[in-house]
PDB file of N, CA and C in Angstrom:
ATOM      1  N   SER A 175     -53.158 -54.902   3.962  1.00 72.00           N
ATOM      2  CA  SER A 175     -52.159 -53.800   4.758  1.00 72.00           C
ATOM      3  C   SER A 175     -50.855 -53.972   4.623  1.00 72.00           C
ATOM      4  N   LYS A 176     -50.204 -52.619   4.521  1.00 86.00           N
ATOM      5  CA  LYS A 176     -48.791 -53.070   4.328  1.00 86.00           C
ATOM      6  C   LYS A 176     -47.850 -53.783   5.150  1.00 86.00           C
ATOM      7  N   MET A 177     -47.547 -54.390   6.041  1.00 91.00           N
ATOM      8  CA  MET A 177     -46.475 -55.519   6.521  1.00 91.00           C
ATOM      9  C   MET A 177     -45.088 -54.531   7.027  1.00 91.00           C
ATOM     10  N   PRO A 178     -45.652 -54.075   8.318  1.00 91.00           N
ATOM     11  CA  PRO A 178     -44.737 -53.521   9.355  1.00 91.00           C
ATOM     12  C   PRO A 178     -43.033 -53.601   8.444  1.00 91.00           C
ATOM     13  N   PRO A 179     -41.994 -52.999   9.045  1.00 95.00           N
ATOM     14  CA  PRO A 179     -41.179 -53.128   8.607  1.00 95.00           C
ATOM     15  C   PRO A 179     -40.001 -54.003   9.385  1.00 95.00           C
ATOM     16  N   ARG A 180     -38.800 -55.200  10.337  1.00 96.00           N
ATOM     17  CA  ARG A 180     -38.941 -55.365  10.596  1.00 96.00           C
ATOM     18  C   ARG A 180     -37.332 -54.915  10.832  1.00 96.00           C
ATOM     19  N   ILE A 181     -37.261 -54.829  12.226  1.00 98.00           N
ATOM     20  CA  ILE A 181     -35.353 -54.563  12.160  1.00 98.00           C
ATOM     21  C   ILE A 181     -34.708 -55.671  13.222  1.00 98.00           C
ATOM     22  N   LEU A 182     -33.825 -56.133  12.978  1.00 97.00           N
ATOM     23  CA  LEU A 182     -33.594 -57.455  14.171  1.00 97.00           C
ATOM     24  C   LEU A 182     -32.051 -56.044  14.874  1.00 97.00           C
ATOM     25  N   MET A 183     -31.968 -56.708  16.116  1.00 98.00           N
ATOM     26  CA  MET A 183     -31.213 -55.843  17.189  1.00 98.00           C
ATOM     27  C   MET A 183     -30.916 -57.640  17.900  1.00 98.00           C
ATOM     28  N   VAL A 184     -29.886 -57.762  17.476  1.00 98.00           N
ATOM     29  CA  VAL A 184     -28.318 -58.850  17.984  1.00 98.00           C
ATOM     30  C   VAL A 184     -27.890 -58.243  19.914  1.00 98.00           C
ATOM     31  N   LEU A 185     -27.994 -59.153  20.442  1.00 98.00           N
ATOM     32  CA  LEU A 185     -27.698 -58.538  21.993  1.00 98.00           C
ATOM     33  C   LEU A 185     -26.570 -59.815  21.961  1.00 98.00           C
ATOM     34  N   THR A 186     -26.223 -59.562  23.039  1.00 97.00           N
ATOM     35  CA  THR A 186     -25.059 -60.609  23.797  1.00 97.00           C
ATOM     36  C   THR A 186     -25.405 -61.684  24.313  1.00 97.00           C
ATOM     37  N   ASN A 187     -25.373 -62.650  25.026  1.00 97.00           N
ATOM     38  CA  ASN A 187     -25.482 -64.285  25.742  1.00 97.00           C
ATOM     39  C   ASN A 187     -24.690 -63.791  27.184  1.00 97.00           C
ATOM     40  N   ASN A 188     -23.813 -63.162  27.257  1.00 95.00           N
ATOM     41  CA  ASN A 188     -22.604 -63.402  27.814  1.00 95.00           C
ATOM     42  C   ASN A 188     -22.612 -62.297  29.174  1.00 95.00           C
ATOM     43  N   ASP A 189     -22.680 -63.019  30.156  1.00 96.00           N
ATOM     44  CA  ASP A 189     -23.266 -62.192  31.268  1.00 96.00           C
ATOM     45  C   ASP A 189     -21.489 -62.228  32.512  1.00 96.00           C
ATOM     46  N   ALA A 190     -20.402 -62.702  31.870  1.00 95.00           N
ATOM     47  CA  ALA A 190     -18.863 -62.152  32.646  1.00 95.00           C
ATOM     48  C   ALA A 190     -18.683 -62.010  31.380  1.00 95.00           C
ATOM     49  N   LEU A 191     -17.483 -60.905  32.198  1.00 92.00           N
ATOM     50  CA  LEU A 191     -16.517 -60.354  31.576  1.00 92.00           C
ATOM     51  C   LEU A 191     -14.680 -61.181  31.775  1.00 92.00           C
ATOM     52  N   GLY A 192     -14.450 -61.533  30.939  1.00 91.00           N
ATOM     53  CA  GLY A 192     -13.663 -63.113  30.960  1.00 91.00           C
ATOM     54  C   GLY A 192     -13.251 -63.673  32.437  1.00 91.00           C
ATOM     55  N   THR A 193     -12.208 -63.531  33.242  1.00 93.00           N
ATOM     56  CA  THR A 193     -12.249 -64.334  34.051  1.00 93.00           C
ATOM     57  C   THR A 193     -12.236 -63.468  35.205  1.00 93.00           C
ATOM     58  N   THR A 194     -13.076 -61.869  35.321  1.00 94.00           N
ATOM     59  CA  THR A 194     -13.090 -61.038  35.751  1.00 94.00           C
ATOM     60  C   THR A 194     -14.184 -61.280  37.415  1.00 94.00           C
ATOM     61  N   GLY A 195     -14.489 -61.765  36.769  1.00 91.00           N
ATOM     62  CA  GLY A 195     -15.608 -62.533  37.916  1.00 91.00           C
ATOM     63  C   GLY A 195     -16.383 -60.808  37.618  1.00 91.00           C
ATOM     64  N   LYS A 196     -17.003 -59.635  37.197  1.00 95.00           N
ATOM     65  CA  LYS A 196     -16.987 -58.939  36.969  1.00 95.00           C
ATOM     66  C   LYS A 196     -18.948 -58.892  35.655  1.00 95.00           C
ATOM     67  N   LYS A 197     -19.911 -58.817  35.913  1.00 96.00           N
ATOM     68  CA  LYS A 197     -21.594 -59.064  35.394  1.00 96.00           C
ATOM     69  C   LYS A 197     -21.443 -57.777  34.043  1.00 96.00           C
ATOM     70  N   THR A 198     -21.774 -59.014  33.211  1.00 97.00           N
ATOM     71  CA  THR A 198     -21.835 -58.256  31.707  1.00 97.00           C
ATOM     72  C   THR A 198     -23.010 -57.967  30.799  1.00 97.00           C
ATOM     73  N   GLY A 199     -23.294 -57.795  30.144  1.00 97.00           N
ATOM     74  CA  GLY A 199     -24.569 -57.767  29.025  1.00 97.00           C
ATOM     75  C   GLY A 199     -24.288 -56.393  28.169  1.00 97.00           C
ATOM     76  N   TYR A 200     -25.696 -56.462  27.433  1.00 98.00           N
ATOM     77  CA  TYR A 200     -25.959 -55.469  27.068  1.00 98.00           C
ATOM     78  C   TYR A 200     -26.272 -53.737  27.833  1.00 98.00           C
ATOM     79  N   TRP A 201     -25.556 -53.281  26.547  1.00 98.00           N
ATOM     80  CA  TRP A 201     -25.908 -52.141  27.550  1.00 98.00           C
ATOM     81  C   TRP A 201     -27.216 -51.387  27.335  1.00 98.00           C
ATOM     82  N   LEU A 202     -28.152 -50.831  28.219  1.00 98.00           N
ATOM     83  CA  LEU A 202     -29.634 -50.575  28.660  1.00 98.00           C
ATOM     84  C   LEU A 202     -29.797 -49.198  27.665  1.00 98.00           C
ATOM     85  N   SER A 203     -29.079 -48.383  27.741  1.00 98.00           N
ATOM     86  CA  SER A 203     -29.383 -47.143  26.519  1.00 98.00           C
ATOM     87  C   SER A 203     -29.145 -47.192  25.292  1.00 98.00           C
ATOM     88  N   GLU A 204     -28.314 -48.751  25.068  1.00 98.00           N
ATOM     89  CA  GLU A 204     -28.134 -48.918  23.222  1.00 98.00           C
ATOM     90  C   GLU A 204     -28.793 -49.479  22.684  1.00 98.00           C
ATOM     91  N   VAL A 205     -29.885 -50.496  23.643  1.00 98.00           N
ATOM     92  CA  VAL A 205     -30.692 -51.123  22.363  1.00 98.00           C
ATOM     93  C   VAL A 205     -32.646 -50.080  23.012  1.00 98.00           C
ATOM     94  N   ALA A 206     -32.652 -49.801  24.603  1.00 98.00           N
ATOM     95  CA  ALA A 206     -33.748 -49.097  24.924  1.00 98.00           C
ATOM     96  C   ALA A 206     -34.162 -47.961  23.752  1.00 98.00           C
ATOM     97  N   HIS A 207     -33.052 -46.893  23.363  1.00 98.00           N
ATOM     98  CA  HIS A 207     -33.421 -45.874  22.975  1.00 98.00           C
ATOM     99  C   HIS A 207     -33.613 -46.276  20.704  1.00 98.00           C
ATOM    100  N   PRO A 208     -32.834 -46.923  20.755  1.00 98.00           N
ATOM    101  CA  PRO A 208     -32.822 -47.253  19.244  1.00 98.00           C
ATOM    102  C   PRO A 208     -34.639 -48.050  18.856  1.00 98.00           C
ATOM    103  N   TRP A 209     -34.768 -49.180  20.317  1.00 98.00           N
ATOM    104  CA  TRP A 209     -35.808 -49.799  20.116  1.00 98.00           C
ATOM    105  C   TRP A 209     -37.253 -48.720  20.542  1.00 98.00           C
ATOM    106  N   GLU A 210     -37.043 -47.976  20.987  1.00 98.00           N
ATOM    107  CA  GLU A 210     -38.126 -46.694  21.140  1.00 98.00           C
ATOM    108  C   GLU A 210     -38.430 -46.456  19.871  1.00 98.00           C
ATOM    109  N   ARG A 211     -37.279 -45.986  19.555  1.00 98.00           N
ATOM    110  CA  ARG A 211     -37.324 -45.005  17.415  1.00 98.00           C
ATOM    111  C   ARG A 211     -37.621 -45.820  16.738  1.00 98.00           C
ATOM    112  N   PHE A 212     -37.443 -47.206  16.671  1.00 98.00           N
ATOM    113  CA  PHE A 212     -37.787 -47.635  15.784  1.00 98.00           C
ATOM    114  C   PHE A 212     -39.468 -48.236  15.821  1.00 98.00           C
ATOM    115  N   THR A 213     -40.146 -48.574  16.929  1.00 97.00           N
ATOM    116  CA  THR A 213     -41.413 -49.125  17.087  1.00 97.00           C
ATOM    117  C   THR A 213     -42.381 -47.517  17.746  1.00 97.00           C
ATOM    118  N   SER A 214     -41.858 -46.918  18.356  1.00 97.00           N
ATOM    119  CA  SER A 214     -42.434 -45.419  17.651  1.00 97.00           C
ATOM    120  C   SER A 214     -42.373 -45.253  16.262  1.00 97.00           C
ATOM    121  N   ALA A 215     -41.937 -45.798  15.183  1.00 96.00           N
ATOM    122  CA  ALA A 215     -41.612 -45.156  13.817  1.00 96.00           C
ATOM    123  C   ALA A 215     -42.776 -46.663  12.910  1.00 96.00           C
ATOM    124  N   GLY A 216     -43.512 -47.759  14.393  1.00 96.00           N
ATOM    125  CA  GLY A 216     -44.223 -47.940  13.371  1.00 96.00           C
ATOM    126  C   GLY A 216     -43.518 -49.591  13.366  1.00 96.00           C
ATOM    127  N   ALA A 217     -42.127 -49.761  13.006  1.00 97.00           N
ATOM    128  CA  ALA A 217     -41.422 -50.927  13.283  1.00 97.00           C
ATOM    129  C   ALA A 217     -41.695 -52.310  14.307  1.00 97.00           C
ATOM    130  N   GLU A 218     -41.117 -53.323  13.616  1.00 96.00           N
ATOM    131  CA  GLU A 218     -40.418 -54.428  14.328  1.00 96.00           C
ATOM    132  C   GLU A 218     -39.904 -54.589  14.953  1.00 96.00           C
ATOM    133  N   VAL A 219     -39.262 -54.779  16.365  1.00 97.00           N
ATOM    134  CA  VAL A 219     -38.173 -55.302  16.272  1.00 97.00           C
ATOM    135  C   VAL A 219     -37.971 -56.712  16.441  1.00 97.00           C
ATOM    136  N   VAL A 220     -37.190 -57.429  16.029  1.00 97.00           N
ATOM    137  CA  VAL A 220     -36.705 -58.231  16.596  1.00 97.00           C
ATOM    138  C   VAL A 220     -35.361 -58.876  16.801  1.00 97.00           C
ATOM    139  N   PHE A 221     -34.974 -59.348  18.091  1.00 98.00           N
ATOM    140  CA  PHE A 221     -33.432 -59.367  19.504  1.00 98.00           C
ATOM    141  C   PHE A 221     -32.983 -60.875  19.080  1.00 98.00           C
ATOM    142  N   ALA A 222     -32.056 -60.995  18.752  1.00 98.00           N
ATOM    143  CA  ALA A 222     -31.596 -61.917  18.342  1.00 98.00           C
ATOM    144  C   ALA A 222     -30.399 -62.129  19.310  1.00 98.00           C
ATOM    145  N   SER A 223     -29.651 -63.574  19.512  1.00 98.00           N
ATOM    146  CA  SER A 223     -27.936 -63.497  19.584  1.00 98.00           C
ATOM    147  C   SER A 223     -27.575 -64.965  19.029  1.00 98.00           C
ATOM    148  N   PRO A 224     -25.964 -64.646  20.154  1.00 97.00           N
ATOM    149  CA  PRO A 224     -25.017 -65.719  19.380  1.00 97.00           C
ATOM    150  C   PRO A 224     -25.883 -67.145  19.666  1.00 97.00           C
ATOM    151  N   ASN A 225     -26.330 -67.241  21.190  1.00 97.00           N
ATOM    152  CA  ASN A 225     -27.014 -68.677  21.055  1.00 97.00           C
ATOM    153  C   ASN A 225     -28.013 -68.247  22.071  1.00 97.00           C
ATOM    154  N   GLY A 226     -29.205 -67.435  20.875  1.00 98.00           N
ATOM    155  CA  GLY A 226     -30.544 -67.549  21.689  1.00 98.00           C
ATOM    156  C   GLY A 226     -30.741 -67.422  22.583  1.00 98.00           C
ATOM    157  N   GLY A 227     -31.729 -67.686  22.959  1.00 98.00           N
ATOM    158  CA  GLY A 227     -32.251 -67.100  24.947  1.00 98.00           C
ATOM    159  C   GLY A 227     -31.610 -66.126  25.686  1.00 98.00           C
ATOM    160  N   PRO A 228     -32.166 -66.560  27.036  1.00 98.00           N
ATOM    161  CA  PRO A 228     -32.306 -64.935  27.259  1.00 98.00           C
ATOM    162  C   PRO A 228     -30.277 -64.172  27.278  1.00 98.00           C
ATOM    163  N   CYS A 229     -30.529 -62.763  27.378  1.00 98.00           N
ATOM    164  CA  CYS A 229     -29.511 -61.804  26.925  1.00 98.00           C
ATOM    165  C   CYS A 229     -29.577 -60.894  27.831  1.00 98.00           C
ATOM    166  N   PRO A 230     -28.814 -61.359  28.580  1.00 98.00           N
ATOM    167  CA  PRO A 230     -28.969 -60.581  30.223  1.00 98.00           C
ATOM    168  C   PRO A 230     -28.313 -58.669  30.153  1.00 98.00           C
ATOM    169  N   CYS A 231     -28.478 -58.037  31.115  1.00 97.00           N
ATOM    170  CA  CYS A 231     -28.788 -57.091  30.524  1.00 97.00           C
ATOM    171  C   CYS A 231     -27.185 -56.535  31.808  1.00 97.00           C
ATOM    172  N   ASP A 232     -26.353 -55.620  31.441  1.00 97.00           N
ATOM    173  CA  ASP A 232     -25.366 -54.573  31.771  1.00 97.00           C
ATOM    174  C   ASP A 232     -25.847 -54.203  34.051  1.00 97.00           C
ATOM    175  N   PRO A 233     -25.702 -55.036  34.308  1.00 96.00           N
ATOM    176  CA  PRO A 233     -26.154 -54.412  35.783  1.00 96.00           C
ATOM    177  C   PRO A 233     -25.390 -52.788  35.527  1.00 96.00           C
ATOM    178  N   GLY A 234     -24.496 -52.528  35.286  1.00 96.00           N
ATOM    179  CA  GLY A 234     -23.879 -50.674  35.464  1.00 96.00           C
ATOM    180  C   GLY A 234     -24.607 -50.313  34.994  1.00 96.00           C
ATOM    181  N   SER A 235     -24.811 -50.715  33.382  1.00 97.00           N
ATOM    182  CA  SER A 235     -26.088 -50.229  32.583  1.00 97.00           C
ATOM    183  C   SER A 235     -27.266 -49.623  33.106  1.00 97.00           C
ATOM    184  N   MET A 236     -27.898 -50.366  33.604  1.00 95.00           N
ATOM    185  CA  MET A 236     -29.088 -50.407  34.583  1.00 95.00           C
ATOM    186  C   MET A 236     -28.676 -49.438  35.889  1.00 95.00           C
ATOM    187  N   THR A 237     -28.043 -49.055  36.490  1.00 95.00           N
ATOM    188  CA  THR A 237     -27.577 -48.070  36.878  1.00 95.00           C
ATOM    189  C   THR A 237     -27.391 -46.292  36.561  1.00 95.00           C
ATOM    190  N   ALA A 238     -26.735 -46.576  35.843  1.00 95.00           N
ATOM    191  CA  ALA A 238     -26.635 -45.443  34.780  1.00 95.00           C
ATOM    192  C   ALA A 238     -27.834 -45.244  33.840  1.00 95.00           C
ATOM    193  N   GLY A 239     -28.542 -45.778  34.224  1.00 91.00           N
ATOM    194  CA  GLY A 239     -29.616 -45.636  33.204  1.00 91.00           C
ATOM    195  C   GLY A 239     -31.808 -45.611  34.264  1.00 91.00           C
ATOM    196  N   ALA A 240     -30.750 -46.049  35.488  1.00 93.00           N
ATOM    197  CA  ALA A 240     -31.470 -45.420  36.637  1.00 93.00           C
ATOM    198  C   ALA A 240     -33.407 -44.408  36.305  1.00 93.00           C
ATOM    199  N   ASP A 241     -32.774 -43.708  36.118  1.00 96.00           N
ATOM    200  CA  ASP A 241     -33.465 -41.907  35.773  1.00 96.00           C
ATOM    201  C   ASP A 241     -33.930 -41.809  34.232  1.00 96.00           C
ATOM    202  N   ASP A 242     -33.628 -42.705  33.345  1.00 97.00           N
ATOM    203  CA  ASP A 242     -34.070 -42.373  31.969  1.00 97.00           C
ATOM    204  C   ASP A 242     -35.136 -42.843  32.180  1.00 97.00           C
ATOM    205  N   GLU A 243     -36.213 -42.280  31.399  1.00 97.00           N
ATOM    206  CA  GLU A 243     -37.659 -43.018  31.205  1.00 97.00           C
ATOM    207  C   GLU A 243     -37.575 -43.395  30.146  1.00 97.00           C
ATOM    208  N   VAL A 244     -36.745 -43.516  29.083  1.00 98.00           N
ATOM    209  CA  VAL A 244     -36.815 -44.808  27.843  1.00 98.00           C
ATOM    210  C   VAL A 244     -36.075 -45.447  28.507  1.00 98.00           C
ATOM    211  N   CYS A 245     -35.528 -45.750  29.061  1.00 97.00           N
ATOM    212  CA  CYS A 245     -34.720 -47.248  29.774  1.00 97.00           C
ATOM    213  C   CYS A 245     -36.004 -48.126  30.696  1.00 97.00           C
ATOM    214  N   LYS A 246     -35.963 -46.593  31.305  1.00 97.00           N
ATOM    215  CA  LYS A 246     -37.389 -47.584  32.056  1.00 97.00           C
ATOM    216  C   LYS A 246     -38.668 -48.118  31.395  1.00 97.00           C
ATOM    217  N   THR A 247     -39.428 -47.290  30.792  1.00 97.00           N
ATOM    218  CA  THR A 247     -40.679 -47.883  29.808  1.00 97.00           C
ATOM    219  C   THR A 247     -40.447 -49.415  29.276  1.00 97.00           C
ATOM    220  N   PHE A 248     -38.749 -49.343  28.595  1.00 97.00           N
ATOM    221  CA  PHE A 248     -38.034 -50.214  28.010  1.00 97.00           C
ATOM    222  C   PHE A 248     -38.063 -51.637  29.458  1.00 97.00           C
ATOM    223  N   LEU A 249     -37.383 -51.514  30.207  1.00 97.00           N
ATOM    224  CA  LEU A 249     -37.301 -52.660  31.496  1.00 97.00           C
ATOM    225  C   LEU A 249     -39.239 -52.591  31.605  1.00 97.00           C
ATOM    226  N   ALA A 250     -40.206 -51.598  31.475  1.00 97.00           N
ATOM    227  CA  ALA A 250     -40.647 -52.173  32.352  1.00 97.00           C
ATOM    228  C   ALA A 250     -42.561 -52.675  31.328  1.00 97.00           C
ATOM    229  N   ASN A 251     -41.813 -52.491  29.755  1.00 97.00           N
ATOM    230  CA  ASN A 251     -42.066 -53.868  28.654  1.00 97.00           C
ATOM    231  C   ASN A 251     -42.214 -55.536  28.914  1.00 97.00           C
ATOM    232  N   ASP A 252     -42.905 -55.700  29.421  1.00 98.00           N
ATOM    233  CA  ASP A 252     -42.973 -57.539  30.033  1.00 98.00           C
ATOM    234  C   ASP A 252     -43.620 -57.765  28.131  1.00 98.00           C
ATOM    235  N   GLU A 253     -43.303 -57.399  27.195  1.00 97.00           N
ATOM    236  CA  GLU A 253     -43.440 -58.574  25.853  1.00 97.00           C
ATOM    237  C   GLU A 253     -41.944 -57.910  25.785  1.00 97.00           C
ATOM    238  N   VAL A 254     -41.698 -57.053  25.378  1.00 97.00           N
ATOM    239  CA  VAL A 254     -40.098 -56.690  25.402  1.00 97.00           C
ATOM    240  C   VAL A 254     -39.006 -57.395  25.818  1.00 97.00           C
ATOM    241  N   GLN A 255     -38.923 -57.725  27.407  1.00 98.00           N
ATOM    242  CA  GLN A 255     -38.315 -58.214  28.416  1.00 98.00           C
ATOM    243  C   GLN A 255     -38.280 -60.030  27.682  1.00 98.00           C
ATOM    244  N   ALA A 256     -39.689 -59.855  27.683  1.00 98.00           N
ATOM    245  CA  ALA A 256     -39.646 -61.599  27.865  1.00 98.00           C
ATOM    246  C   ALA A 256     -39.202 -61.856  25.942  1.00 98.00           C
ATOM    247  N   LYS A 257     -39.206 -61.398  24.823  1.00 98.00           N
ATOM    248  CA  LYS A 257     -38.599 -61.073  23.457  1.00 98.00           C
ATOM    249  C   LYS A 257     -37.283 -61.595  23.283  1.00 98.00           C
ATOM    250  N   ILE A 258     -36.477 -60.968  24.968  1.00 98.00           N
ATOM    251  CA  ILE A 258     -35.499 -60.691  25.460  1.00 98.00           C
ATOM    252  C   ILE A 258     -34.895 -61.526  25.838  1.00 98.00           C
ATOM    253  N   ALA A 259     -35.832 -62.473  26.960  1.00 98.00           N
ATOM    254  CA  ALA A 259     -35.429 -63.679  27.413  1.00 98.00           C
ATOM    255  C   ALA A 259     -35.534 -65.275  26.431  1.00 98.00           C
ATOM    256  N   ALA A 260     -36.078 -64.629  24.933  1.00 98.00           N
ATOM    257  CA  ALA A 260     -36.258 -66.087  24.344  1.00 98.00           C
ATOM    258  C   ALA A 260     -35.573 -65.290  23.310  1.00 98.00           C
ATOM    259  N   SER A 261     -34.573 -64.529  23.032  1.00 98.00           N
ATOM    260  CA  SER A 261     -34.140 -64.338  21.510  1.00 98.00           C
ATOM    261  C   SER A 261     -33.946 -65.208  20.840  1.00 98.00           C
ATOM    262  N   VAL A 262     -33.890 -64.382  19.602  1.00 98.00           N
ATOM    263  CA  VAL A 262     -34.237 -65.692  18.053  1.00 98.00           C
ATOM    264  C   VAL A 262     -32.435 -65.834  18.000  1.00 98.00           C
ATOM    265  N   LYS A 263     -32.296 -67.813  17.874  1.00 98.00           N
ATOM    266  CA  LYS A 263     -30.678 -67.347  17.397  1.00 98.00           C
ATOM    267  C   LYS A 263     -30.078 -67.363  16.640  1.00 98.00           C
ATOM    268  N   VAL A 264     -29.345 -66.677  15.957  1.00 95.00           N
ATOM    269  CA  VAL A 264     -28.680 -65.908  14.925  1.00 95.00           C
ATOM    270  C   VAL A 264     -27.937 -67.797  13.902  1.00 95.00           C
ATOM    271  N   SER A 265     -28.245 -68.063  13.426  1.00 83.00           N
ATOM    272  CA  SER A 265     -27.652 -68.810  12.169  1.00 83.00           C
ATOM    273  C   SER A 265     -26.819 -68.332  11.346  1.00 83.00           C
TER     274      SER A 265
END
């Protein structure tokens, strides 16, 4: 059988916006919606980041995506959240 295509999505490890004290991270809908399209088409999504390991989600994007079904499904998917918590280091 043919291997599914693998798609690399690179996320940030940064959780602070400079020295402002504001929290940041990847924007939820900008990751959740492509992930949904890619996986629905049969692709495997690999999450990577500059440092590897956890990738924080911007709290503002979680508020903005609170009523978005794709975002809710993405956040509720334990397998996806585990992959984002253990992202591959970009070398």
